[in-house]
């Protein structure tokens, strides 16, 4: 479709247009689009648009997967393998895992987006990253070739993967295979999940853990349906241990997580809050008053306003702490 409105395809609520918008519901339908020369360049494949900021109209083709469905491909007493369509809503998949008694995805409850984008972005929360659950990722490329990448080939890192690299822009994820546990096990020691569970006095179970994560996320993160946003706007920076030691002498309360012997991760939200930005607005863009890592659209903000705010926040964090924070959100065009 030509000149297609993207307002409902990006959670930041940018009122922009794409030259063309194409959807497909199977690998075959995607291959037909490719072979029929329908996918004109430039081209961008999106998921639910929950980690994007369109800096303006998109002068090319936007592709979106509607490949749904979930099938069990292998199961024994210990684990189960499921193959899931890239267009399935991520949280519907988590809900299904909980319903079937499959352990592993519950900490990733209520993260916006779709299954394919989750595998590209290596989404993570409460001590779990989606890479921990992935067995393989199935793709189709613009030459019409199908390929399966096994987890070790996906180059996963913190919010990073092979699929985010520029040279992989013409490779589209069609299905993702996950391995989940049939045996009961939880990861409750990160963040406030355990406290949240204890506060209700409910027994630990897949559904109660999911419910606790949903309650925490709802209370901490602004709802994009109410206030446009794309979740964490910045990646948590990783700094050297030397720099951390110097900073923590000056700021003893600075929260931190050890990455390895020589590197430490600092919550960008804390750095931003220390600079006084939490809840502050610039034009129609603001730093969320609930979570300093989230930039929000107060209504009708342009990408330029969001980016001006992002630049101001980055400048202040760098001036005060000597730490460069970079956007996690993919900024398209502009
Ligand atoms: N903090 C502040 N001010 C705030 C919020 C947090 O100082 O306004 C400090 C607190 O000290 C807190 C620490 O920052 O202990 C960490 O905050 P939080 O646990 O909320 O997590 P985060 O590091 O800000 C990351 C992910 C989130 C994920 C949460 C929970 C990134 C970039 N973000 O945020 O993911 O939900 O952990 O595991 O790693 C997303 O990527 O869109 C996202 C929401």
Coordinates of N, CA and C in Angstrom, one line a residue, residues 6-141:
X6 N 2.1 5.3 9.6 CA 2.8 4.4 10.5 C 2.4 4.7 12.0
X7 N 1.5 5.6 12.2 CA 1.1 6.0 13.6 C 0.8 4.8 14.5
X8 N 0.2 3.8 13.9 CA -0.2 2.6 14.7 C 0.9 1.5 14.6
X9 N 2.0 1.9 14.0 CA 3.1 0.9 13.9 C 4.3 1.3 14.7
X10 N 4.2 2.4 15.5 CA 5.3 2.7 16.4 C 4.8 3.2 17.7
X11 N 5.3 2.7 18.8 CA 4.7 3.0 20.1 C 5.1 4.4 20.6
X12 N 6.1 5.1 19.9 CA 6.4 6.4 20.3 C 5.3 7.4 19.8
X13 N 4.5 6.9 18.9 CA 3.4 7.7 18.4 C 3.8 8.8 17.4
X14 N 4.8 8.5 16.6 CA 5.2 9.4 15.5 C 4.2 9.3 14.4
X15 N 3.7 10.5 14.0 CA 2.7 10.5 12.9 C 3.4 10.6 11.6
X16 N 4.0 9.6 11.1 CA 4.8 9.6 9.9 C 4.2 8.5 8.9
X17 N 4.7 8.6 7.7 CA 4.2 7.7 6.6 C 5.3 6.9 5.9
X18 N 5.0 5.8 5.4 CA 5.9 5.0 4.6 C 5.5 5.0 3.2
X19 N 6.4 5.0 2.2 CA 6.0 4.9 0.8 C 5.2 3.7 0.5
X20 N 5.7 2.6 1.1 CA 5.0 1.3 0.9 C 5.0 0.5 2.2
X21 N 4.0 -0.3 2.4 CA 3.9 -1.1 3.6 C 3.4 -2.5 3.2
X22 N 4.2 -3.5 3.4 CA 3.8 -4.9 3.0 C 3.8 -5.9 4.2
X23 N 2.8 -6.7 4.2 CA 2.8 -7.7 5.2 C 2.7 -9.1 4.6
X24 N 3.2 -10.1 5.3 CA 3.1 -11.5 4.7 C 2.8 -12.4 5.9
X25 N 2.2 -13.6 5.6 CA 1.8 -14.5 6.7 C 2.4 -15.8 6.6
X26 N 3.4 -16.0 5.7 CA 4.1 -17.3 5.6 C 5.4 -17.0 4.9
X27 N 6.3 -18.0 5.0 CA 7.6 -17.9 4.2 C 7.3 -17.8 2.7
X28 N 6.3 -18.6 2.3 CA 6.0 -18.6 0.8 C 5.5 -17.2 0.4
X29 N 4.7 -16.6 1.2 CA 4.2 -15.3 0.8 C 5.3 -14.3 0.8
X30 N 6.3 -14.4 1.7 CA 7.4 -13.5 1.7 C 8.2 -13.7 0.4
X31 N 8.4 -15.0 0.1 CA 9.2 -15.3 -1.1 C 8.5 -14.8 -2.4
X32 N 7.2 -14.9 -2.4 CA 6.5 -14.3 -3.6 C 6.7 -12.8 -3.7
X33 N 6.7 -12.1 -2.6 CA 7.0 -10.6 -2.6 C 8.4 -10.4 -3.1
X34 N 9.3 -11.2 -2.7 CA 10.7 -11.0 -3.1 C 10.9 -11.3 -4.6
X35 N 10.4 -12.5 -5.0 CA 10.5 -12.9 -6.4 C 9.7 -11.9 -7.3
X36 N 8.6 -11.4 -6.8 CA 7.8 -10.5 -7.7 C 8.4 -9.1 -7.7
X37 N 9.6 -8.8 -7.1 CA 10.2 -7.5 -7.1 C 9.4 -6.5 -6.3
X38 N 8.6 -6.9 -5.4 CA 7.7 -5.9 -4.7 C 8.5 -5.1 -3.6
X39 N 9.6 -5.7 -3.2 CA 10.3 -5.1 -2.0 C 11.3 -4.1 -2.6
X40 N 10.9 -2.9 -2.8 CA 11.8 -1.8 -3.3 C 12.7 -1.3 -2.2
X41 N 13.8 -0.8 -2.6 CA 14.8 -0.3 -1.6 C 14.6 1.2 -1.4
X42 N 14.9 1.8 -0.3 CA 15.3 1.1 0.9 C 14.2 0.4 1.5
X43 N 14.5 -0.6 2.4 CA 13.5 -1.4 3.0 C 13.9 -1.6 4.4
X44 N 12.8 -1.6 5.3 CA 13.0 -1.8 6.7 C 12.0 -2.8 7.2
X45 N 12.5 -3.8 7.9 CA 11.6 -4.8 8.5 C 11.3 -4.4 9.9
X46 N 10.0 -4.2 10.3 CA 9.7 -3.9 11.7 C 8.9 -5.0 12.4
X47 N 8.9 -4.9 13.7 CA 8.1 -5.8 14.5 C 6.9 -5.0 14.9
X48 N 6.7 -4.8 16.2 CA 5.5 -4.0 16.7 C 5.9 -2.6 16.8
X49 N 7.1 -2.2 16.4 CA 7.5 -0.8 16.4 C 7.7 -0.3 17.8
X50 N 8.1 -1.1 18.7 CA 8.2 -0.7 20.1 C 9.6 -0.3 20.5
X51 N 10.5 -0.4 19.6 CA 11.9 0.0 19.9 C 12.5 0.9 18.8
X52 N 11.6 1.7 18.2 CA 11.9 2.5 17.0 C 11.6 3.9 17.3
X53 N 12.4 4.8 16.6 CA 11.9 6.2 16.6 C 12.1 6.6 15.1
X54 N 11.0 6.9 14.4 CA 11.0 7.3 13.1 C 11.3 8.8 13.1
X55 N 12.5 9.2 12.5 CA 12.9 10.6 12.5 C 12.1 11.4 11.4
X56 N 11.3 10.7 10.6 CA 10.6 11.4 9.5 C 9.8 10.4 8.7
X57 N 9.2 10.8 7.6 CA 8.6 9.8 6.7 C 9.6 8.8 6.2
X58 N 9.2 7.6 5.9 CA 10.1 6.6 5.4 C 9.9 6.5 3.9
X59 N 10.9 6.8 3.2 CA 10.9 6.8 1.7 C 11.3 5.4 1.2
X60 N 10.6 4.4 1.6 CA 10.9 3.1 1.1 C 9.8 2.1 1.5
X61 N 10.2 0.8 1.5 CA 9.2 -0.2 1.9 C 9.4 -0.6 3.3
X62 N 8.3 -0.6 4.1 CA 8.3 -1.2 5.4 C 7.6 -2.6 5.3
X63 N 8.3 -3.6 5.9 CA 7.9 -5.0 5.8 C 7.5 -5.4 7.3
X64 N 6.4 -6.1 7.4 CA 6.0 -6.6 8.7 C 5.5 -8.1 8.6
X65 N 6.0 -8.9 9.5 CA 5.6 -10.3 9.5 C 4.3 -10.5 10.2
X66 N 3.5 -11.3 9.6 CA 2.2 -11.8 10.3 C 2.3 -13.3 10.4
X67 N 3.6 -13.9 10.4 CA 3.7 -15.3 10.6 C 3.5 -15.6 12.0
X68 N 2.4 -16.3 12.3 CA 2.0 -16.6 13.7 C 2.2 -18.1 13.9
X69 N 1.7 -18.6 15.0 CA 1.7 -20.1 15.2 C 2.8 -20.5 16.0
X70 N 2.6 -21.6 16.7 CA 3.5 -22.2 17.6 C 3.4 -23.7 17.5
X71 N 4.5 -24.4 17.4 CA 4.5 -25.9 17.3 C 5.6 -26.5 18.2
X72 N 5.2 -27.6 18.8 CA 6.2 -28.3 19.6 C 7.0 -29.2 18.6
X73 N 8.3 -29.0 18.6 CA 9.1 -29.9 17.7 C 9.8 -31.0 18.4
X74 N 10.0 -30.9 19.7 CA 10.7 -31.9 20.4 C 10.4 -31.8 21.9
X75 N 10.2 -32.9 22.6 CA 9.9 -32.8 24.0 C 10.3 -34.0 24.8
X76 N 10.9 -33.8 25.9 CA 11.2 -34.9 26.9 C 10.9 -34.5 28.3
X77 N 11.2 -35.2 29.3 CA 10.9 -34.9 30.7 C 11.5 -33.6 31.1
X78 N 12.7 -33.3 30.5 CA 13.4 -32.1 31.0 C 13.1 -30.8 30.2
X79 N 13.0 -30.9 28.9 CA 12.9 -29.7 28.1 C 11.9 -29.9 27.0
X80 N 11.5 -28.7 26.5 CA 10.6 -28.8 25.3 C 11.1 -27.7 24.3
X81 N 11.1 -28.1 23.0 CA 11.4 -27.1 21.9 C 10.2 -26.7 21.2
X82 N 10.1 -25.4 21.1 CA 8.9 -24.9 20.3 C 9.4 -23.9 19.2
X83 N 8.7 -24.0 18.1 CA 9.0 -23.2 16.9 C 7.9 -22.2 16.8
X84 N 8.2 -20.9 16.8 CA 7.2 -19.9 16.9 C 7.4 -18.9 15.7
X85 N 6.2 -18.4 15.2 CA 6.2 -17.5 14.1 C 6.7 -16.1 14.6
X86 N 7.6 -15.4 13.7 CA 8.2 -14.2 14.1 C 7.1 -13.1 14.4
X87 N 5.9 -13.2 13.8 CA 4.9 -12.2 14.0 C 4.0 -12.4 15.2
X88 N 4.3 -13.4 16.0 CA 3.5 -13.6 17.2 C 3.9 -12.5 18.2
X89 N 2.9 -12.0 18.9 CA 3.1 -11.0 20.0 C 3.9 -11.7 21.1
X90 N 5.0 -11.1 21.4 CA 5.9 -11.7 22.4 C 5.2 -12.1 23.7
X91 N 4.4 -11.2 24.2 CA 3.8 -11.6 25.5 C 2.7 -12.6 25.4
X92 N 2.1 -12.8 24.2 CA 1.2 -13.9 24.0 C 2.0 -15.2 24.1
X93 N 3.2 -15.2 23.5 CA 4.0 -16.4 23.6 C 4.4 -16.7 25.1
X94 N 4.7 -15.7 25.8 CA 5.1 -15.9 27.3 C 3.9 -16.5 28.0
X95 N 2.7 -15.9 27.7 CA 1.5 -16.4 28.4 C 1.2 -17.9 28.0
X96 N 1.5 -18.2 26.8 CA 1.3 -19.6 26.4 C 2.3 -20.6 27.1
X97 N 3.5 -20.1 27.3 CA 4.6 -20.9 28.0 C 4.1 -21.1 29.4
X98 N 3.6 -20.1 30.0 CA 3.1 -20.2 31.4 C 1.9 -21.2 31.5
X99 N 1.0 -21.1 30.5 CA -0.2 -21.9 30.5 C 0.2 -23.4 30.4
X100 N 1.3 -23.7 29.5 CA 1.7 -25.1 29.3 C 2.6 -25.6 30.4
X101 N 3.0 -24.7 31.3 CA 4.0 -25.2 32.3 C 5.4 -25.3 31.8
X102 N 5.7 -24.4 30.8 CA 7.1 -24.4 30.3 C 7.8 -23.2 31.0
X103 N 9.0 -23.5 31.6 CA 9.7 -22.6 32.5 C 10.8 -21.9 31.7
X104 N 11.0 -20.6 32.0 CA 12.1 -19.9 31.4 C 11.8 -18.5 30.8
X105 N 10.6 -18.3 30.3 CA 10.3 -17.0 29.7 C 9.5 -16.1 30.6
X106 N 9.1 -16.6 31.8 CA 8.2 -15.8 32.6 C 8.7 -14.4 33.1
X107 N 10.1 -14.4 33.3 CA 10.6 -13.1 33.7 C 10.5 -12.0 32.6
X108 N 10.3 -12.5 31.3 CA 10.2 -11.6 30.2 C 8.8 -11.3 29.9
X109 N 7.9 -11.4 30.8 CA 6.5 -11.1 30.7 C 6.3 -9.6 30.4
X110 N 5.3 -9.3 29.6 CA 4.8 -8.0 29.4 C 5.8 -7.1 28.6
X111 N 6.9 -7.6 28.1 CA 7.8 -6.8 27.2 C 7.0 -6.6 25.9
X112 N 6.9 -5.4 25.5 CA 6.2 -5.2 24.2 C 7.0 -5.7 23.0
X113 N 6.3 -5.9 21.9 CA 7.0 -6.4 20.7 C 6.6 -7.8 20.3
X114 N 7.3 -8.2 19.2 CA 6.9 -9.5 18.6 C 8.1 -10.5 18.7
X115 N 7.9 -11.7 18.5 CA 8.9 -12.8 18.7 C 10.1 -12.6 17.8
X116 N 9.9 -12.2 16.6 CA 11.1 -12.0 15.7 C 12.0 -10.9 16.2
X117 N 11.4 -9.8 16.5 CA 12.1 -8.6 17.0 C 12.8 -9.0 18.3
X118 N 12.2 -9.8 19.2 CA 12.8 -10.2 20.4 C 14.1 -10.9 20.2
X119 N 14.1 -11.7 19.1 CA 15.4 -12.5 18.8 C 16.4 -11.6 18.2
X120 N 16.0 -10.6 17.5 CA 16.9 -9.6 16.9 C 17.6 -8.8 17.9
X121 N 16.7 -8.3 18.9 CA 17.1 -7.3 19.9 C 17.8 -7.9 21.1
X122 N 17.6 -9.2 21.3 CA 18.0 -9.9 22.5 C 17.4 -9.2 23.7
X123 N 16.1 -9.1 23.7 CA 15.4 -8.5 24.8 C 15.8 -9.1 26.2
X124 N 15.7 -8.3 27.2 CA 16.1 -8.9 28.5 C 15.4 -8.2 29.7
X125 N 15.2 -8.9 30.8 CA 14.6 -8.2 32.0 C 14.8 -9.2 33.1
X126 N 15.0 -8.6 34.3 CA 15.1 -9.4 35.5 C 16.0 -10.6 35.4
X127 N 17.2 -10.4 34.9 CA 18.2 -11.4 34.9 C 18.1 -12.4 33.8
X128 N 17.2 -12.3 32.9 CA 17.0 -13.3 31.8 C 17.1 -12.5 30.5
X129 N 17.9 -13.1 29.6 CA 17.9 -12.5 28.2 C 17.3 -13.6 27.3
X130 N 16.6 -13.2 26.2 CA 16.0 -14.1 25.4 C 16.9 -15.1 24.8
X131 N 18.2 -14.7 24.6 CA 19.2 -15.6 24.0 C 19.4 -16.9 24.9
X132 N 19.1 -16.8 26.2 CA 19.2 -17.9 27.1 C 18.2 -19.0 26.7
X133 N 17.1 -18.6 25.9 CA 16.1 -19.6 25.6 C 16.1 -20.0 24.1
X134 N 16.9 -19.3 23.3 CA 16.9 -19.5 21.9 C 17.7 -20.7 21.5
X135 N 17.2 -21.6 20.6 CA 18.0 -22.7 20.0 C 18.4 -22.2 18.6
X136 N 17.5 -21.7 17.9 CA 17.9 -21.3 16.5 C 16.9 -20.3 16.0
X137 N 17.3 -19.6 14.9 CA 16.6 -18.5 14.3 C 16.5 -18.8 12.8
X138 N 15.3 -18.9 12.3 CA 15.1 -19.1 10.9 C 14.9 -17.8 10.1
X139 N 15.5 -17.7 8.9 CA 15.5 -16.5 8.2 C 15.2 -16.7 6.7
X140 N 14.8 -15.7 6.0 CA 14.7 -15.6 4.6 C 15.4 -14.3 4.2
X141 N 16.3 -14.4 3.1 CA 16.9 -13.1 2.7 C 16.4 -12.6 1.4

